[in-house]
Amino acid sequence: MRIAFFVNSVESETPGYTTTTLGLAATQRGHSVVYVEPGDFILRPDNSLAVNVAVLPDAPYKTPDKLYAALKDAAKQKKTFATNDIDILFLRNDPSLDATDRPWAANAGIMFGRLAAEQGVIVVNDPDGLAQAQSKLYLQTFPEAVRPATLISRSIAEIRAFIDKHAKGCIVKPLQGSGGKNVFHIATPADSNLNQIFEAASGDGYLIAQAYIPEA
């Protein structure tokens, strides 16, 4: 099969990323692997969808480092495929990384992923599911039994009152974003750094405060 991985950019990938490990596993199982970036899709006047891709050469890659080195070389000379020449498209980008500097790129995977799915490509993750998961607010749709007590607010007074109710402490972080950026564990409401934490974490909008679960 030909498997495509949609990423923010080939340049920002690393050998340690999960996508690189997935690509390595796919090549070791005999599949053809290509990488797609947000600006690579082409919707033609006849409504056919094509894509420019970095094609990994068929080779016995033994480590993620060797695969990533080959990927960087492949990205210098992309090839154009019709999407019906791709069997599976994995949407592996992080929209939050493009939201500020390249807002046009943030939803490219969702938009063109939908079109690819309509034209018969297996798309993972589901584009419609990803559209609903643009922030951590999505987690509030999960059953209460599988998520911690949560407050979402920009009111510092509300968040302080929430922290006061949880003797084991709380986690405070931005509602948007990923990768552990500006995630803080507040052990006690008396934490002397609370104001600095609020200032750092609220720069991107709403805050989410959750009861700390030591077992997690």
CSV table of N, CA, C and O in Angstrom, one decimal, residues 160-216:
chain,number,residue,atom,x,y,z
A,160,ARG,N,-9.0,30.4,41.3
A,160,ARG,CA,-8.5,30.3,42.7
A,160,ARG,C,-9.5,29.6,43.6
A,160,ARG,O,-9.1,28.7,44.4
A,161,ALA,N,-10.8,29.9,43.4
A,161,ALA,CA,-11.8,29.2,44.2
A,161,ALA,C,-11.9,27.7,43.9
A,161,ALA,O,-12.1,26.9,44.8
A,162,PHE,N,-11.6,27.4,42.6
A,162,PHE,CA,-11.6,25.9,42.2
A,162,PHE,C,-10.4,25.2,42.9
A,162,PHE,O,-10.5,24.1,43.4
A,163,ILE,N,-9.2,25.9,42.9
A,163,ILE,CA,-8.0,25.3,43.5
A,163,ILE,C,-8.3,25.1,45.0
A,163,ILE,O,-7.8,24.1,45.5
A,164,ASP,N,-8.9,26.0,45.6
A,164,ASP,CA,-9.2,25.9,47.1
A,164,ASP,C,-10.0,24.7,47.4
A,164,ASP,O,-9.8,24.2,48.6
A,165,LYS,N,-10.7,24.1,46.5
A,165,LYS,CA,-11.6,23.0,46.8
A,165,LYS,C,-10.9,21.7,46.6
A,165,LYS,O,-11.4,20.6,46.8
A,166,HIS,N,-9.6,21.7,46.1
A,166,HIS,CA,-8.9,20.4,45.8
A,166,HIS,C,-7.6,20.3,46.6
A,166,HIS,O,-6.6,20.9,46.2
A,167,ALA,N,-7.7,19.6,47.6
A,167,ALA,CA,-6.6,19.4,48.6
A,167,ALA,C,-5.3,18.8,47.9
A,167,ALA,O,-4.2,19.1,48.4
A,168,LYS,N,-5.5,18.0,46.9
A,168,LYS,CA,-4.4,17.4,46.2
A,168,LYS,C,-3.7,18.2,45.2
A,168,LYS,O,-2.8,17.8,44.5
A,169,GLY,N,-4.3,19.4,45.0
A,169,GLY,CA,-3.7,20.3,44.0
A,169,GLY,C,-4.5,20.3,42.7
A,169,GLY,O,-5.4,19.5,42.5
A,170,CYS,N,-4.0,21.1,41.7
A,170,CYS,CA,-4.6,21.2,40.4
A,170,CYS,C,-3.6,21.3,39.3
A,170,CYS,O,-2.4,21.7,39.6
A,171,ILE,N,-4.1,21.0,38.1
A,171,ILE,CA,-3.3,21.3,36.9
A,171,ILE,C,-3.9,22.5,36.2
A,171,ILE,O,-5.1,22.6,36.1
A,172,VAL,N,-3.1,23.5,35.9
A,172,VAL,CA,-3.6,24.7,35.1
A,172,VAL,C,-2.9,24.8,33.8
A,172,VAL,O,-1.6,24.7,33.8
A,173,LYS,N,-3.6,25.0,32.7
A,173,LYS,CA,-2.9,25.1,31.4
A,173,LYS,C,-3.8,25.8,30.4
A,173,LYS,O,-5.0,26.0,30.7
A,174,PRO,N,-3.3,26.2,29.3
A,174,PRO,CA,-4.1,26.9,28.3
A,174,PRO,C,-5.2,25.9,27.7
A,174,PRO,O,-4.9,24.7,27.5
A,175,LEU,N,-6.3,26.5,27.3
A,175,LEU,CA,-7.3,25.6,26.7
A,175,LEU,C,-6.8,25.2,25.3
A,175,LEU,O,-7.1,24.1,24.9
A,176,GLN,N,-6.1,26.1,24.6
A,176,GLN,CA,-5.6,25.8,23.3
A,176,GLN,C,-4.1,25.3,23.5
A,176,GLN,O,-3.5,25.5,24.5
A,177,GLY,N,-3.6,24.6,22.5
A,177,GLY,CA,-2.2,24.2,22.5
A,177,GLY,C,-2.0,22.8,22.9
A,177,GLY,O,-3.0,22.1,23.2
A,178,SER,N,-0.8,22.3,22.8
A,178,SER,CA,-0.4,20.9,23.0
A,178,SER,C,1.0,20.8,23.4
A,178,SER,O,1.8,21.8,23.4
A,179,GLY,N,1.5,19.6,23.6
A,179,GLY,CA,2.9,19.4,23.8
A,179,GLY,C,3.5,19.8,25.1
A,179,GLY,O,4.7,19.9,25.3
A,180,GLY,N,2.5,20.0,26.1
A,180,GLY,CA,3.0,20.3,27.4
A,180,GLY,C,3.4,21.8,27.7
A,180,GLY,O,3.9,22.1,28.7
A,181,LYS,N,3.1,22.6,26.7
A,181,LYS,CA,3.5,24.0,26.8
A,181,LYS,C,2.6,24.7,27.9
A,181,LYS,O,1.4,24.7,27.8
A,182,ASN,N,3.3,25.4,28.8
A,182,ASN,CA,2.6,26.2,29.9
A,182,ASN,C,1.6,25.4,30.7
A,182,ASN,O,0.5,25.8,31.0
A,183,VAL,N,2.0,24.1,31.0
A,183,VAL,CA,1.2,23.3,31.9
A,183,VAL,C,1.8,23.3,33.3
A,183,VAL,O,3.0,23.1,33.4
A,184,PHE,N,1.0,23.7,34.3
A,184,PHE,CA,1.6,23.9,35.6
A,184,PHE,C,0.8,23.0,36.6
A,184,PHE,O,-0.4,22.9,36.6
A,185,HIS,N,1.6,22.4,37.5
A,185,HIS,CA,1.0,21.7,38.6
A,185,HIS,C,1.0,22.6,39.9
A,185,HIS,O,2.1,23.0,40.3
A,186,ILE,N,-0.1,22.9,40.4
A,186,ILE,CA,-0.2,23.8,41.6
A,186,ILE,C,-0.6,22.9,42.7
A,186,ILE,O,-1.7,22.4,42.8
A,187,ALA,N,0.4,22.8,43.6
A,187,ALA,CA,0.2,21.8,44.7
A,187,ALA,C,-0.7,22.3,45.8
A,187,ALA,O,-1.4,21.6,46.5
A,188,THR,N,-0.7,23.7,46.0
A,188,THR,CA,-1.5,24.2,47.1
A,188,THR,C,-2.0,25.6,46.6
A,188,THR,O,-1.3,26.3,45.9
A,189,PRO,N,-3.2,26.1,47.1
A,189,PRO,CA,-3.7,27.4,46.8
A,189,PRO,C,-2.7,28.5,47.3
A,189,PRO,O,-2.8,29.6,46.8
A,190,ALA,N,-1.9,28.2,48.2
A,190,ALA,CA,-0.9,29.1,48.8
A,190,ALA,C,0.3,29.3,47.9
A,190,ALA,O,1.3,30.0,48.3
A,191,ASP,N,0.4,28.6,46.8
A,191,ASP,CA,1.5,28.7,45.9
A,191,ASP,C,1.9,30.2,45.6
A,191,ASP,O,1.0,30.9,45.1
A,192,SER,N,3.1,30.6,45.9
A,192,SER,CA,3.4,32.0,45.8
A,192,SER,C,3.6,32.4,44.3
A,192,SER,O,3.6,33.6,44.0
A,193,ASN,N,3.6,31.5,43.4
A,193,ASN,CA,3.8,31.8,42.0
A,193,ASN,C,2.5,31.8,41.2
A,193,ASN,O,2.5,31.8,40.0
A,194,LEU,N,1.4,31.8,41.9
A,194,LEU,CA,0.1,31.7,41.2
A,194,LEU,C,-0.1,32.8,40.1
A,194,LEU,O,-0.6,32.6,39.0
A,195,ASN,N,0.2,34.1,40.5
A,195,ASN,CA,-0.1,35.2,39.6
A,195,ASN,C,0.8,35.0,38.3
A,195,ASN,O,0.3,35.3,37.2
A,196,GLN,N,2.1,34.6,38.5
A,196,GLN,CA,2.9,34.4,37.3
A,196,GLN,C,2.4,33.2,36.5
A,196,GLN,O,2.5,33.3,35.2
A,197,ILE,N,1.9,32.2,37.1
A,197,ILE,CA,1.4,31.0,36.4
A,197,ILE,C,0.2,31.5,35.6
A,197,ILE,O,0.1,31.1,34.4
A,198,PHE,N,-0.7,32.2,36.2
A,198,PHE,CA,-1.9,32.6,35.5
A,198,PHE,C,-1.5,33.5,34.3
A,198,PHE,O,-2.1,33.4,33.2
A,199,GLU,N,-0.6,34.4,34.5
A,199,GLU,CA,-0.2,35.3,33.4
A,199,GLU,C,0.4,34.5,32.2
A,199,GLU,O,0.1,34.7,31.1
A,200,ALA,N,1.3,33.5,32.6
A,200,ALA,CA,1.9,32.7,31.5
A,200,ALA,C,0.9,31.8,30.7
A,200,ALA,O,1.0,31.8,29.5
A,201,ALA,N,0.0,31.2,31.5
A,201,ALA,CA,-0.9,30.2,30.9
A,201,ALA,C,-2.0,30.9,30.2
A,201,ALA,O,-2.6,30.3,29.2
A,202,SER,N,-2.4,32.1,30.5
A,202,SER,CA,-3.6,32.7,29.9
A,202,SER,C,-3.3,33.6,28.7
A,202,SER,O,-4.2,34.2,28.1
A,203,GLY,N,-2.0,33.6,28.3
A,203,GLY,CA,-1.6,34.4,27.1
A,203,GLY,C,-2.3,34.0,25.9
A,203,GLY,O,-2.5,34.8,24.9
A,204,ASP,N,-2.8,32.7,25.8
A,204,ASP,CA,-3.4,32.2,24.6
A,204,ASP,C,-4.9,32.2,24.7
A,204,ASP,O,-5.6,31.5,23.9
A,205,GLY,N,-5.5,32.8,25.8
A,205,GLY,CA,-7.0,32.8,25.9
A,205,GLY,C,-7.4,32.1,27.2
A,205,GLY,O,-6.9,32.4,28.3
A,206,TYR,N,-8.4,31.3,27.0
A,206,TYR,CA,-9.0,30.6,28.2
A,206,TYR,C,-8.0,29.7,28.9
A,206,TYR,O,-7.1,29.1,28.3
A,207,LEU,N,-8.3,29.5,30.2
A,207,LEU,CA,-7.5,28.5,31.0
A,207,LEU,C,-8.4,27.4,31.3
A,207,LEU,O,-9.6,27.5,31.5
A,208,ILE,N,-7.8,26.2,31.5
A,208,ILE,CA,-8.4,25.0,31.9
A,208,ILE,C,-7.7,24.6,33.2
A,208,ILE,O,-6.5,24.4,33.3
A,209,ALA,N,-8.5,24.4,34.3
A,209,ALA,CA,-8.0,23.9,35.6
A,209,ALA,C,-8.6,22.6,35.8
A,209,ALA,O,-9.9,22.4,35.7
A,210,GLN,N,-7.8,21.6,36.2
A,210,GLN,CA,-8.3,20.3,36.5
A,210,GLN,C,-7.8,19.8,37.8
A,210,GLN,O,-6.6,20.1,38.2
A,211,ALA,N,-8.6,19.0,38.5
A,211,ALA,CA,-8.2,18.4,39.7
A,211,ALA,C,-7.0,17.5,39.4
A,211,ALA,O,-7.0,16.7,38.5
A,212,TYR,N,-5.9,17.6,40.3
A,212,TYR,CA,-4.7,16.8,40.1
A,212,TYR,C,-5.0,15.3,40.5
A,212,TYR,O,-5.6,15.1,41.6
A,213,ILE,N,-4.6,14.4,39.6
A,213,ILE,CA,-4.8,13.0,39.9
A,213,ILE,C,-3.4,12.3,40.0
A,213,ILE,O,-2.8,12.1,39.0
A,214,PRO,N,-2.9,12.1,41.2
A,214,PRO,CA,-1.5,11.6,41.4
A,214,PRO,C,-1.3,10.3,40.6
A,214,PRO,O,-0.2,10.1,40.1
A,215,GLU,N,-2.3,9.4,40.5
A,215,GLU,CA,-2.1,8.2,39.9
A,215,GLU,C,-1.9,8.3,38.4
A,215,GLU,O,-1.3,7.5,37.7
A,216,ALA,N,-2.3,9.4,37.8
A,216,ALA,CA,-2.1,9.6,36.4
A,216,ALA,C,-0.7,10.0,36.1
A,216,ALA,O,-0.2,9.9,34.9
